[in-house]
PDB file of C-alpha atoms in Angstrom:
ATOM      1  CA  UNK Y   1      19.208  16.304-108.433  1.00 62.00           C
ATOM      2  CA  UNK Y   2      22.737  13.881-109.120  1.00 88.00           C
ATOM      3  CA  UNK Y   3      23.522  12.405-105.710  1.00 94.00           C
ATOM      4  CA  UNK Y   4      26.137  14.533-103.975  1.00 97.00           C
ATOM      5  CA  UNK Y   5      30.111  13.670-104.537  1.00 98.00           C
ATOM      6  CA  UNK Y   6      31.853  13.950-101.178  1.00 98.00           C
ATOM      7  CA  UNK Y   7      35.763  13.550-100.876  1.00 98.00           C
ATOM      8  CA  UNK Y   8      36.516  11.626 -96.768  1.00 98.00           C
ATOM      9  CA  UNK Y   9      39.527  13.298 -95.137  1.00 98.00           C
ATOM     10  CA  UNK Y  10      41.228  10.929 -92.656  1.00 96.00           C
ATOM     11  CA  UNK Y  11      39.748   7.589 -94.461  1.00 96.00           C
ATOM     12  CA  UNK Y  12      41.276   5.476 -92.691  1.00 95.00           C
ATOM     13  CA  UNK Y  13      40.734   6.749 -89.480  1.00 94.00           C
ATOM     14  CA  UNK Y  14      37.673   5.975 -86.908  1.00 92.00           C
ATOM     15  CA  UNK Y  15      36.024   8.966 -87.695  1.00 94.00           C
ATOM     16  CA  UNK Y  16      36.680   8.706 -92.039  1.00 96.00           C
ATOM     17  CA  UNK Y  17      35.473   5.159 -91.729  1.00 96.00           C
ATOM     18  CA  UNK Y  18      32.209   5.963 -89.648  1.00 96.00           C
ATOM     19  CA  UNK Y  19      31.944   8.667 -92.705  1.00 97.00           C
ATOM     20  CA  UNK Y  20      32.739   6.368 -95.505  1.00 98.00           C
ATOM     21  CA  UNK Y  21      30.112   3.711 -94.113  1.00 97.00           C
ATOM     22  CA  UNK Y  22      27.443   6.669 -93.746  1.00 97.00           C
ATOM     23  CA  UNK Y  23      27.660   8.125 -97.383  1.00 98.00           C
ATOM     24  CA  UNK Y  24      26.817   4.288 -98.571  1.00 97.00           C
ATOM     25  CA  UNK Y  25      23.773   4.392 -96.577  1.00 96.00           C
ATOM     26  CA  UNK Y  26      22.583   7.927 -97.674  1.00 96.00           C
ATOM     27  CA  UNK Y  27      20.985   7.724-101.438  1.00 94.00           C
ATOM     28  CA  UNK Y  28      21.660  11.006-101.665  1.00 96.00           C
ATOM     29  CA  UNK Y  29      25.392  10.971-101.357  1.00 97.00           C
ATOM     30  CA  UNK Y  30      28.229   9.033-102.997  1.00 97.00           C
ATOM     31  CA  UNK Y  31      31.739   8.725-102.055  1.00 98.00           C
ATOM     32  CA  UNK Y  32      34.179  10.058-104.653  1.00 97.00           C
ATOM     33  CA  UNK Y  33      37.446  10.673-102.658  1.00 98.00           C
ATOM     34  CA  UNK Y  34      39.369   9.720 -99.798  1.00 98.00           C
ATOM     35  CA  UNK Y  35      42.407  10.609 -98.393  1.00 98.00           C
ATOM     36  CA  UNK Y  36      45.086  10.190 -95.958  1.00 97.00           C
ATOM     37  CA  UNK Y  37      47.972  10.891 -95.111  1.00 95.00           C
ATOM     38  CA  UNK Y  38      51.653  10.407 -97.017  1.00 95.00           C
ATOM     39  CA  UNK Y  39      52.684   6.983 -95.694  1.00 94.00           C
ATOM     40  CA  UNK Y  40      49.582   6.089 -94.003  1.00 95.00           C
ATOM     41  CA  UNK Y  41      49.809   2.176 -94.101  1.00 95.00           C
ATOM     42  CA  UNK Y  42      45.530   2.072 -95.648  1.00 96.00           C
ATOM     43  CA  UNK Y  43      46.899   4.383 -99.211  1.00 96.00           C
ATOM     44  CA  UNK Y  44      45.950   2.207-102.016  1.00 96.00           C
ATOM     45  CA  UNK Y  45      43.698   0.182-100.504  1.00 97.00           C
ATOM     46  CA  UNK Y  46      39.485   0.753-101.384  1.00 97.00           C
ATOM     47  CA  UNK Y  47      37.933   2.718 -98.944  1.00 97.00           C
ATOM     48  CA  UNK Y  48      34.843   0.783 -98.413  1.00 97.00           C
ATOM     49  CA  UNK Y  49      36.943  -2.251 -97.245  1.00 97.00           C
ATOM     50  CA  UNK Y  50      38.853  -0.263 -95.106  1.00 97.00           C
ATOM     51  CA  UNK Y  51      35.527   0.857 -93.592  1.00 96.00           C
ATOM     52  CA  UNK Y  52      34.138  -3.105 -93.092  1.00 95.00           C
ATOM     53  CA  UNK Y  53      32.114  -2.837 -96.013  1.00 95.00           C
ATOM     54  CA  UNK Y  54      31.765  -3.679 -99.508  1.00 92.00           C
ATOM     55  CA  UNK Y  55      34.355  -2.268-102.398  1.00 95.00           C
ATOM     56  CA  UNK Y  56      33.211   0.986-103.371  1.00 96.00           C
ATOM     57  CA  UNK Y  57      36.051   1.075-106.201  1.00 96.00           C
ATOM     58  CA  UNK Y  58      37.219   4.601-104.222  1.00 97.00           C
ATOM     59  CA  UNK Y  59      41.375   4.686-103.424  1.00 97.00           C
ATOM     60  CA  UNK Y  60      42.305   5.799-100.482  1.00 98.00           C
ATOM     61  CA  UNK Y  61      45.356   8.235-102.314  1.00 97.00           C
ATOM     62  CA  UNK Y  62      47.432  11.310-100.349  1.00 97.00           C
ATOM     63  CA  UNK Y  63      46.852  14.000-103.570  1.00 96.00           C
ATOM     64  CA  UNK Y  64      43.717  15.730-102.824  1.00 96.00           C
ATOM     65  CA  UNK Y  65      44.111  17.768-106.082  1.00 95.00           C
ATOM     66  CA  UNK Y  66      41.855  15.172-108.347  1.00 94.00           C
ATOM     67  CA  UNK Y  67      38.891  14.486-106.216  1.00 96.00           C
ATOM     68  CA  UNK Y  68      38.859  18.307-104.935  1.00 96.00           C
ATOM     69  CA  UNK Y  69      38.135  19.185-108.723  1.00 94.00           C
ATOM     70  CA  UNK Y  70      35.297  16.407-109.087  1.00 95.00           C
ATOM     71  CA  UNK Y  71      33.494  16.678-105.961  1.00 97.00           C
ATOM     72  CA  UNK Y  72      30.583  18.634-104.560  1.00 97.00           C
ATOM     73  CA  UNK Y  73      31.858  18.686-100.971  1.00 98.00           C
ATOM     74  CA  UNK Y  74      34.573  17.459 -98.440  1.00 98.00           C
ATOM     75  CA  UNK Y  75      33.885  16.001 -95.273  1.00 98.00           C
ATOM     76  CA  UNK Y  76      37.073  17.037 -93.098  1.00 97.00           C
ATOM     77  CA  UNK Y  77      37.741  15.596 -89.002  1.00 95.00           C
ATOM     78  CA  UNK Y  78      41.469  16.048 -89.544  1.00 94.00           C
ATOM     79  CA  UNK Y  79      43.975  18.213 -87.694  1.00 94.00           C
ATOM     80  CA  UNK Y  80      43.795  22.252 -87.785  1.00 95.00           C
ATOM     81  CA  UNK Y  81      46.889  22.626 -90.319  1.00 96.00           C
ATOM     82  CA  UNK Y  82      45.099  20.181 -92.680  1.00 96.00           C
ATOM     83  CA  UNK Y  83      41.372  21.865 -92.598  1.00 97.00           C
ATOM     84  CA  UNK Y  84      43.043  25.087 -92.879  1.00 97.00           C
ATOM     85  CA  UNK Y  85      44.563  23.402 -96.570  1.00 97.00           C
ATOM     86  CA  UNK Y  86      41.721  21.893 -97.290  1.00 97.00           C
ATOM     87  CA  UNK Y  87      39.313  25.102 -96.980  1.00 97.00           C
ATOM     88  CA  UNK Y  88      41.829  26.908 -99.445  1.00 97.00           C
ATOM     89  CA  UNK Y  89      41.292  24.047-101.502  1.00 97.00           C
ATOM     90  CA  UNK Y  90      37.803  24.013-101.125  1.00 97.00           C
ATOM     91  CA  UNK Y  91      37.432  27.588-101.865  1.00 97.00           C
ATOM     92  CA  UNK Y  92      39.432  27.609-104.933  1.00 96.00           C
ATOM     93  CA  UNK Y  93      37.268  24.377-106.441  1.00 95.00           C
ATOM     94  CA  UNK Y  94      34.123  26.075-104.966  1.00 96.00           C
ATOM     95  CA  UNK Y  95      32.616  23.449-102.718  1.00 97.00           C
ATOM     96  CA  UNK Y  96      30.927  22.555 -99.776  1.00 98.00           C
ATOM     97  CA  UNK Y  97      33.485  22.201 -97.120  1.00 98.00           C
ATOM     98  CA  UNK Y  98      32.194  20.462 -93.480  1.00 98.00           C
ATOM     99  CA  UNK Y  99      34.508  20.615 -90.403  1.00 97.00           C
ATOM    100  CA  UNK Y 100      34.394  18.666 -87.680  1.00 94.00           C
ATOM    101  CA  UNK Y 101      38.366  19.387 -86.460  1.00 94.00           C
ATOM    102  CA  UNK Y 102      38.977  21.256 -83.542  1.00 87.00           C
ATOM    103  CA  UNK Y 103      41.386  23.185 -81.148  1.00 87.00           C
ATOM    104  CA  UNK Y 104      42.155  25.473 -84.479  1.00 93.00           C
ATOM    105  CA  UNK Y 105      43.855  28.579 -82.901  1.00 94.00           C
ATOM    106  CA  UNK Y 106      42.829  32.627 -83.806  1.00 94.00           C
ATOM    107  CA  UNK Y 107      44.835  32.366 -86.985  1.00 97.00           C
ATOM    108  CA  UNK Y 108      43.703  29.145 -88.335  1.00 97.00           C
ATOM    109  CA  UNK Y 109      39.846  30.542 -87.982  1.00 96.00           C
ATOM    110  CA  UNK Y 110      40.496  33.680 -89.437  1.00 97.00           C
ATOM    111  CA  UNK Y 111      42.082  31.610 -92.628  1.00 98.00           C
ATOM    112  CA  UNK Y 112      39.257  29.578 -92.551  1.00 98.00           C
ATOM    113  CA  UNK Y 113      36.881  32.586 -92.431  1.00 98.00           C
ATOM    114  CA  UNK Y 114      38.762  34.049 -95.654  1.00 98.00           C
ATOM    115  CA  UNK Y 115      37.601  30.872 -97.896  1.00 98.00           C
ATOM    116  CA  UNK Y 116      34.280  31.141 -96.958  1.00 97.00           C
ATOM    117  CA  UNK Y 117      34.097  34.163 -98.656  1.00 97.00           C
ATOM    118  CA  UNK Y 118      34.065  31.662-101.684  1.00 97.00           C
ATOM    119  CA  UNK Y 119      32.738  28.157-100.535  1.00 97.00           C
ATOM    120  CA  UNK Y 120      29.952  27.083 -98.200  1.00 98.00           C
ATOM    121  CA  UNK Y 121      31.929  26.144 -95.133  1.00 98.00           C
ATOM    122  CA  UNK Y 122      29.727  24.338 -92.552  1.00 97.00           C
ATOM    123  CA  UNK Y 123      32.157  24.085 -89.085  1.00 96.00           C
ATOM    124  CA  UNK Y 124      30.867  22.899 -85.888  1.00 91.00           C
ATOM    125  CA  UNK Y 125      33.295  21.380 -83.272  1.00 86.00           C
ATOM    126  CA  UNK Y 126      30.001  18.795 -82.560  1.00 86.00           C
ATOM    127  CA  UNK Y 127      28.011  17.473 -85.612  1.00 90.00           C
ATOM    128  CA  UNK Y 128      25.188  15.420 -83.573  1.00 87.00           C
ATOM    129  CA  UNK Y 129      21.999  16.775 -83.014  1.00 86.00           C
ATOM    130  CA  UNK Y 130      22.061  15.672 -79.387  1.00 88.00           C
ATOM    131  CA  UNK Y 131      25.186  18.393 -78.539  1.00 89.00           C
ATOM    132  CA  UNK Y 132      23.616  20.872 -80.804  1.00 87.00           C
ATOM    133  CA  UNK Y 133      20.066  20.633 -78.980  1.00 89.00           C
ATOM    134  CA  UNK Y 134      22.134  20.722 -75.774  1.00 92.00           C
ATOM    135  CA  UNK Y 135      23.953  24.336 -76.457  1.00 91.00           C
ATOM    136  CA  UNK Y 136      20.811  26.088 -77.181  1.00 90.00           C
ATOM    137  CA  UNK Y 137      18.821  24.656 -73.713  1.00 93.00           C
ATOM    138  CA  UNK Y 138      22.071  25.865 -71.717  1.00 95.00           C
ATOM    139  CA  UNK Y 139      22.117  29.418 -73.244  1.00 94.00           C
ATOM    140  CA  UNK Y 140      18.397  29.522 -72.410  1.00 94.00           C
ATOM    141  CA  UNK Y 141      18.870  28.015 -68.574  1.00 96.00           C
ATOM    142  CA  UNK Y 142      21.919  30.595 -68.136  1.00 96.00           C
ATOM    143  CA  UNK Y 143      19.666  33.126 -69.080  1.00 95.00           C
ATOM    144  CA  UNK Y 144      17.246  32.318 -66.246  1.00 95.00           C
ATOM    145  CA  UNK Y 145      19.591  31.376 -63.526  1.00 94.00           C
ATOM    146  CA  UNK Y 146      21.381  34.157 -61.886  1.00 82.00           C
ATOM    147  CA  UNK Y 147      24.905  34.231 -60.896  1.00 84.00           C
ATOM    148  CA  UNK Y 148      23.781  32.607 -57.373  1.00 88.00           C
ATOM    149  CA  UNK Y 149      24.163  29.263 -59.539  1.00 95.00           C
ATOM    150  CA  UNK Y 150      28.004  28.405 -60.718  1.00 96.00           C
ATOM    151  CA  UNK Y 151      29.039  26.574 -64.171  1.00 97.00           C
ATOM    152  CA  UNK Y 152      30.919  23.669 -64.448  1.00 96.00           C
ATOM    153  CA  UNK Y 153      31.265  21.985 -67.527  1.00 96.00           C
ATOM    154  CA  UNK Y 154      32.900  18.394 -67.643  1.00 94.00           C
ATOM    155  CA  UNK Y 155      34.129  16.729 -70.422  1.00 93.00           C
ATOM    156  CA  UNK Y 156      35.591  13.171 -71.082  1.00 93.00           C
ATOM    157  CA  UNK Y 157      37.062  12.063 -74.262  1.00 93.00           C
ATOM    158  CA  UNK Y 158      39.289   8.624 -75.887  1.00 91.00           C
ATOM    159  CA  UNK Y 159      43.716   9.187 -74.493  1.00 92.00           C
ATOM    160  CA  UNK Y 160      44.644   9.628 -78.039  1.00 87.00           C
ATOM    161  CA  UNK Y 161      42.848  13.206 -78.422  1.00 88.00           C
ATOM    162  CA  UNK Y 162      44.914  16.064 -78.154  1.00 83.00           C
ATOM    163  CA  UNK Y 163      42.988  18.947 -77.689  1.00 84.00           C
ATOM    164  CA  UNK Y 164      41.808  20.404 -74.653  1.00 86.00           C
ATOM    165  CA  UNK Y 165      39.009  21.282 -73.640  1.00 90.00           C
ATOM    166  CA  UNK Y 166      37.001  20.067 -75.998  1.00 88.00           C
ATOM    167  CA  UNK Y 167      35.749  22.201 -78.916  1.00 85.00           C
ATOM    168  CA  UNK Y 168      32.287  20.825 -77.767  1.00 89.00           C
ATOM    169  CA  UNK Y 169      33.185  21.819 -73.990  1.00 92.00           C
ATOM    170  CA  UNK Y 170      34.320  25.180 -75.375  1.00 92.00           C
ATOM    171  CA  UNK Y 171      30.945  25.543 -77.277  1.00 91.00           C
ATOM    172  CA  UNK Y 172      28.820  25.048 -74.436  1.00 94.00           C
ATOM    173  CA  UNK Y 173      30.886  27.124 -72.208  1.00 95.00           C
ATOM    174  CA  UNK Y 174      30.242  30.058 -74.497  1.00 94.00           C
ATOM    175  CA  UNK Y 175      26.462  29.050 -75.095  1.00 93.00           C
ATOM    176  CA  UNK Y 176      26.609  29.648 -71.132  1.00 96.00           C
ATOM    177  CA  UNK Y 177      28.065  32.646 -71.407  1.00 96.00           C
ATOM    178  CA  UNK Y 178      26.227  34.023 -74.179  1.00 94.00           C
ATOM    179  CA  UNK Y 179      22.760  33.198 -72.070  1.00 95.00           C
ATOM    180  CA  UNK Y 180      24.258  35.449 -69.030  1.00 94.00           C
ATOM    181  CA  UNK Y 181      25.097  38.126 -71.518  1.00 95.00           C
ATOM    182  CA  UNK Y 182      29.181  37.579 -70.432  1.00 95.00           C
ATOM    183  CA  UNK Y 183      32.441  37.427 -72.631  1.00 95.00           C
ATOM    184  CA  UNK Y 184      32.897  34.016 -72.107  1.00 95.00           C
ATOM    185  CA  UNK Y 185      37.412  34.768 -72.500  1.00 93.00           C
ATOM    186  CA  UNK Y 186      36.785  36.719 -68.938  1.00 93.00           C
ATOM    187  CA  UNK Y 187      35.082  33.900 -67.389  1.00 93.00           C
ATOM    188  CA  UNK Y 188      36.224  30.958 -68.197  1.00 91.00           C
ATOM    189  CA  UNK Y 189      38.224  29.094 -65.593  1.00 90.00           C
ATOM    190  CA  UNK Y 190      40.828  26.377 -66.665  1.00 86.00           C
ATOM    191  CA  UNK Y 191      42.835  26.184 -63.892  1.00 69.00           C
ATOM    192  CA  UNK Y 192      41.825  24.139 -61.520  1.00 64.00           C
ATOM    193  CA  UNK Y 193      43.054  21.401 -63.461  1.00 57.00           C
ATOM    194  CA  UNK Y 194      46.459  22.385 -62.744  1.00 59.00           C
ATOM    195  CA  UNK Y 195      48.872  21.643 -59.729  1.00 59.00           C
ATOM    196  CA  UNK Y 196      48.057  24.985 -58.085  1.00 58.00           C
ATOM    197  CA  UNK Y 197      47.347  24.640 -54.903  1.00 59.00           C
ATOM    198  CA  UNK Y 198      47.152  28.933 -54.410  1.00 64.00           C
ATOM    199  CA  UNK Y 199      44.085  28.712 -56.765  1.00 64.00           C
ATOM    200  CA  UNK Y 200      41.816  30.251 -54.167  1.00 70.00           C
ATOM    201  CA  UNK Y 201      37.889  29.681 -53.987  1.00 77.00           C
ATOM    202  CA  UNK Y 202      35.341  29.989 -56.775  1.00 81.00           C
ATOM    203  CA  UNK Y 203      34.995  33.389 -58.486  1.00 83.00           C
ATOM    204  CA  UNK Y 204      31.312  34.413 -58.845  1.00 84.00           C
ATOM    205  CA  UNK Y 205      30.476  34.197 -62.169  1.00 88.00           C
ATOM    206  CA  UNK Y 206      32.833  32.205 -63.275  1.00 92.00           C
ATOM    207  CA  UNK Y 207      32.363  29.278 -66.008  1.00 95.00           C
ATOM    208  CA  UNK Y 208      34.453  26.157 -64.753  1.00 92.00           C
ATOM    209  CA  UNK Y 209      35.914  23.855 -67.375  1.00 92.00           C
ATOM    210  CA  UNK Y 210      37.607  20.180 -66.483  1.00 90.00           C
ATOM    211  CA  UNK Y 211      38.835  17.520 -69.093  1.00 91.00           C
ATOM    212  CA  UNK Y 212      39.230  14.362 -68.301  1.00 90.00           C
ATOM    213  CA  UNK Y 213      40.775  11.831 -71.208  1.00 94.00           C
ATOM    214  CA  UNK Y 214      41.196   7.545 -70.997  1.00 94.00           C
ATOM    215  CA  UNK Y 215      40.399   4.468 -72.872  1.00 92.00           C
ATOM    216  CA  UNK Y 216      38.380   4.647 -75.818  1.00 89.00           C
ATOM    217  CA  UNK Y 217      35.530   6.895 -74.630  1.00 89.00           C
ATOM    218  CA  UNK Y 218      34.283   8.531 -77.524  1.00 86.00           C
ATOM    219  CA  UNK Y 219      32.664  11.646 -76.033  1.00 89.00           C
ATOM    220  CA  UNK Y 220      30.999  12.367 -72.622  1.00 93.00           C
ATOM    221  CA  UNK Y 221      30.055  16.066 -71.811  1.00 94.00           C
ATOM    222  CA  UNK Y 222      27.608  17.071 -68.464  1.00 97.00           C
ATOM    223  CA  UNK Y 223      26.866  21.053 -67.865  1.00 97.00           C
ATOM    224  CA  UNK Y 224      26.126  21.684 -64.202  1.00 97.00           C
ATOM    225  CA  UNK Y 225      24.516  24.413 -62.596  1.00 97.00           C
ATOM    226  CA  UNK Y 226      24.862  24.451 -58.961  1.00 96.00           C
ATOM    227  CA  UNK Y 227      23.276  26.261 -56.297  1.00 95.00           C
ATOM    228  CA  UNK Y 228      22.570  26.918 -53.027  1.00 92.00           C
ATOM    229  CA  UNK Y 229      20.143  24.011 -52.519  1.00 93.00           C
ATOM    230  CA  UNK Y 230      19.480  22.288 -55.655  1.00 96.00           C
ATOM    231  CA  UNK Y 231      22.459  21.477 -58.685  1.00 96.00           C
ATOM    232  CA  UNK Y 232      20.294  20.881 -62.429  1.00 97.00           C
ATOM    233  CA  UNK Y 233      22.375  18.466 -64.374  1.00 97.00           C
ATOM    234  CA  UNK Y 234      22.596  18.142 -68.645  1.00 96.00           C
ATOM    235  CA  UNK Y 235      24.543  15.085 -69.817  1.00 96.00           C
ATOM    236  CA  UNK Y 236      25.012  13.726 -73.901  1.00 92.00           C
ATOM    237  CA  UNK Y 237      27.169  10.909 -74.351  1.00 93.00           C
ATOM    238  CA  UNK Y 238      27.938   9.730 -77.605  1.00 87.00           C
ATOM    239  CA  UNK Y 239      27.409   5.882 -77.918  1.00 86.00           C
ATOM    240  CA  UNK Y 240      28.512   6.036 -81.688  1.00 85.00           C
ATOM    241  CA  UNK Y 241      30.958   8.113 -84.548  1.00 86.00           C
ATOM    242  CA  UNK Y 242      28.115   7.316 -86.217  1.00 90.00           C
ATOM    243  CA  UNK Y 243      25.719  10.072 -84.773  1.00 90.00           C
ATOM    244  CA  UNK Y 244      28.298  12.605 -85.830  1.00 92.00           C
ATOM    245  CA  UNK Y 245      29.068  10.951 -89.809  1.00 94.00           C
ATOM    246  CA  UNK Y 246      25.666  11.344 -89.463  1.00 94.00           C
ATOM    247  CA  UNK Y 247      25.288  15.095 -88.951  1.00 93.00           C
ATOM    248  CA  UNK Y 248      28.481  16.011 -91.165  1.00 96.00           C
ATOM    249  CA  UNK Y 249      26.462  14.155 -94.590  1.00 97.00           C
ATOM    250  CA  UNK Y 250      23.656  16.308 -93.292  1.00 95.00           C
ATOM    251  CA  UNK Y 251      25.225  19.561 -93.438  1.00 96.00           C
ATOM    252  CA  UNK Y 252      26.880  18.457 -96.631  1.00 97.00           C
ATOM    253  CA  UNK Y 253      23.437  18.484 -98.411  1.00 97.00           C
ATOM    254  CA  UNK Y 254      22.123  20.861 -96.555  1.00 96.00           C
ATOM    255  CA  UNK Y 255      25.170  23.171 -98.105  1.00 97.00           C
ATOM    256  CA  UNK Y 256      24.564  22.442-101.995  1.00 95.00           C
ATOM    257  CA  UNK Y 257      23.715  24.880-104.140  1.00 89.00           C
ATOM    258  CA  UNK Y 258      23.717  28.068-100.826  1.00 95.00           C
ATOM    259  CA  UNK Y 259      25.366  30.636-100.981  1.00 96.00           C
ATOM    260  CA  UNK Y 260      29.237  30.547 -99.540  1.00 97.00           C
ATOM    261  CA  UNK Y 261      29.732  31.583 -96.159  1.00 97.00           C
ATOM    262  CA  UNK Y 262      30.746  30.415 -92.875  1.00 97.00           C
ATOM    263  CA  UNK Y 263      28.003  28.089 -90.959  1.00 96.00           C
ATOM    264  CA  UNK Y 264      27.277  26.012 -88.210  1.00 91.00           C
ATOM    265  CA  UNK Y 265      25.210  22.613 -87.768  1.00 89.00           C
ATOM    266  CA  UNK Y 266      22.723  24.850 -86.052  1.00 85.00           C
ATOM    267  CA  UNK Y 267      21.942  26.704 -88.912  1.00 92.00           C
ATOM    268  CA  UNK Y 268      21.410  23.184 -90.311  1.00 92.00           C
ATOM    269  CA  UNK Y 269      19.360  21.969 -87.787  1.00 84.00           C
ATOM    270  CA  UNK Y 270      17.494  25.583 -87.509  1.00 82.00           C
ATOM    271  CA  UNK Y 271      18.630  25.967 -84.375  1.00 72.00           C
ATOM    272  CA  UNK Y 272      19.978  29.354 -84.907  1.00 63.00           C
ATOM    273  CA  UNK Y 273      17.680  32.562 -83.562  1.00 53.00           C
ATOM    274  CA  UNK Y 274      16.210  30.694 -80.670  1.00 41.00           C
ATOM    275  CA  UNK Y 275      18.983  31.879 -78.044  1.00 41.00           C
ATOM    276  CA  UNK Y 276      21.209  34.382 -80.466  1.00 38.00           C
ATOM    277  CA  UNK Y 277      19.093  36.991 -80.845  1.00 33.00           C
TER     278      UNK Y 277
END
């Protein structure tokens, strides 16, 4: 099989250049595209130099049109209004498309749901196998616990991201849910965050949510059950953008030539079935 053309959203960004520097490394893969935005300072310039590496004789341009209609797939980590554009575009050139974005809101997933009627669409608000690994054990330790134990689910990311929670914080709040057989929207609890001092205790049952955002922490997430006598502690911290370039190539390949639909990176790990049944 041809190595896999895959178009970089955000090239210039941490996350695009982690990507870019990952397709060079995979045999399988080659870069064909990369984009940014209009006036981004890095259009024009090659985006293996912009990553720290060697020319890959790929311009970093703002028309997506050109490289949509030669690639296989698009690797996106952009903003919600941009993957939302991208999976129309995807769906119309019939490609794989892999998100990484998140804080989309009900309308941008149902728009995003529509193309995958007609392109593989791979979205997963964590790519590394870590965070994936780490969703299905707390479904399956919800599932055993009983509501004596309360959920709290921390989360610390770089100050420049804007959403919050996390879409990986979010994820693992529903995997607890989902393992105590709960709607997660009726027990989730964001509000202690706030200034409210009237907040009142702890509601039984409830799943407890607290961001936390500064320097250039890439991303720090710990899932604690606590007790009466004894508190079990999960904690993944990302070292690297790498681990999650990583996972987004991955799905990419794992997504040519299936059939289109709307996926996760647990379906790519085979993760899917083991807590979800």
């Amino acid at each position: 099989m041809n190595e896999m053309g895959l178009v970089v959203t955000g090239a210039g960004g941490r996350m695009g250049r982690a990507l870019v520097r990952t397709i060079a490394e995979t045999p399988s893969a080659t870069l064909i595209g990369a984009l940014e935005q209009s006036g981004n300072p890095e259009l024009g310039r090659d985006a293996g130099e912009v990553a720290g590496i060697r020319d890959v004789g790929v311009e970093i341009t703002d028309d997506p049109l050109r490289p949509f209609s030669k690639a296989d797939g698009v690797l996106d980590f952009s903003t919600p209004a941009a993957s939302v554009f991208f999976s129309e575009l995807a769906a119309q050139s019939r490609i794989v498309h892999v998100i990484g974005t998140t804080g989309f809101s009900a309308s941008d997933d149902a728009a995003i749901v529509a193309a995958s009627r007609h392109s593989v669409t791979i979205k997963s608000a964590n790519m590394s196998l870590g965070v994936n690994l780490l969703e299905s054990i707390v479904a399956q330790v919800a599932a055993v616990l009983g509501d004596e134990f309360d959920i709290e689910i921390l989360e610390m990311h770089h100050r420049n991201k804007v959403d919050s929670p996390s879409g990986t914080a979010l994820t693992l709040g529903k995997a607890a849910a989902r393992g105590r057989g709960v709607s997660f929207e009726d027990h989730a609890d964001f509000g202690r965050g706030t200034a409210n001092r009237d907040h009142g205790p702890r509601r039984d049952g409830d799943i407890g949510l607290v961001s936390m955002r500064g320097g250039s922490v890439i991303c720090d997430h710990t899932i604690v059950f606590a007790g009466p006598s004894e508190r079990i502690e999960f904690t993944h911290r990302a070292d690297d953008r790498k681990i999650f370039a990583q996972g987004a190539v991955r799905a990419a390949l794992w997504g040519r030539n299936r059939k289109p639909g709307l996926y996760s990176i647990s379906d790519v790990l085979e993760l899917n079935g083991r807590d979800r049944h």
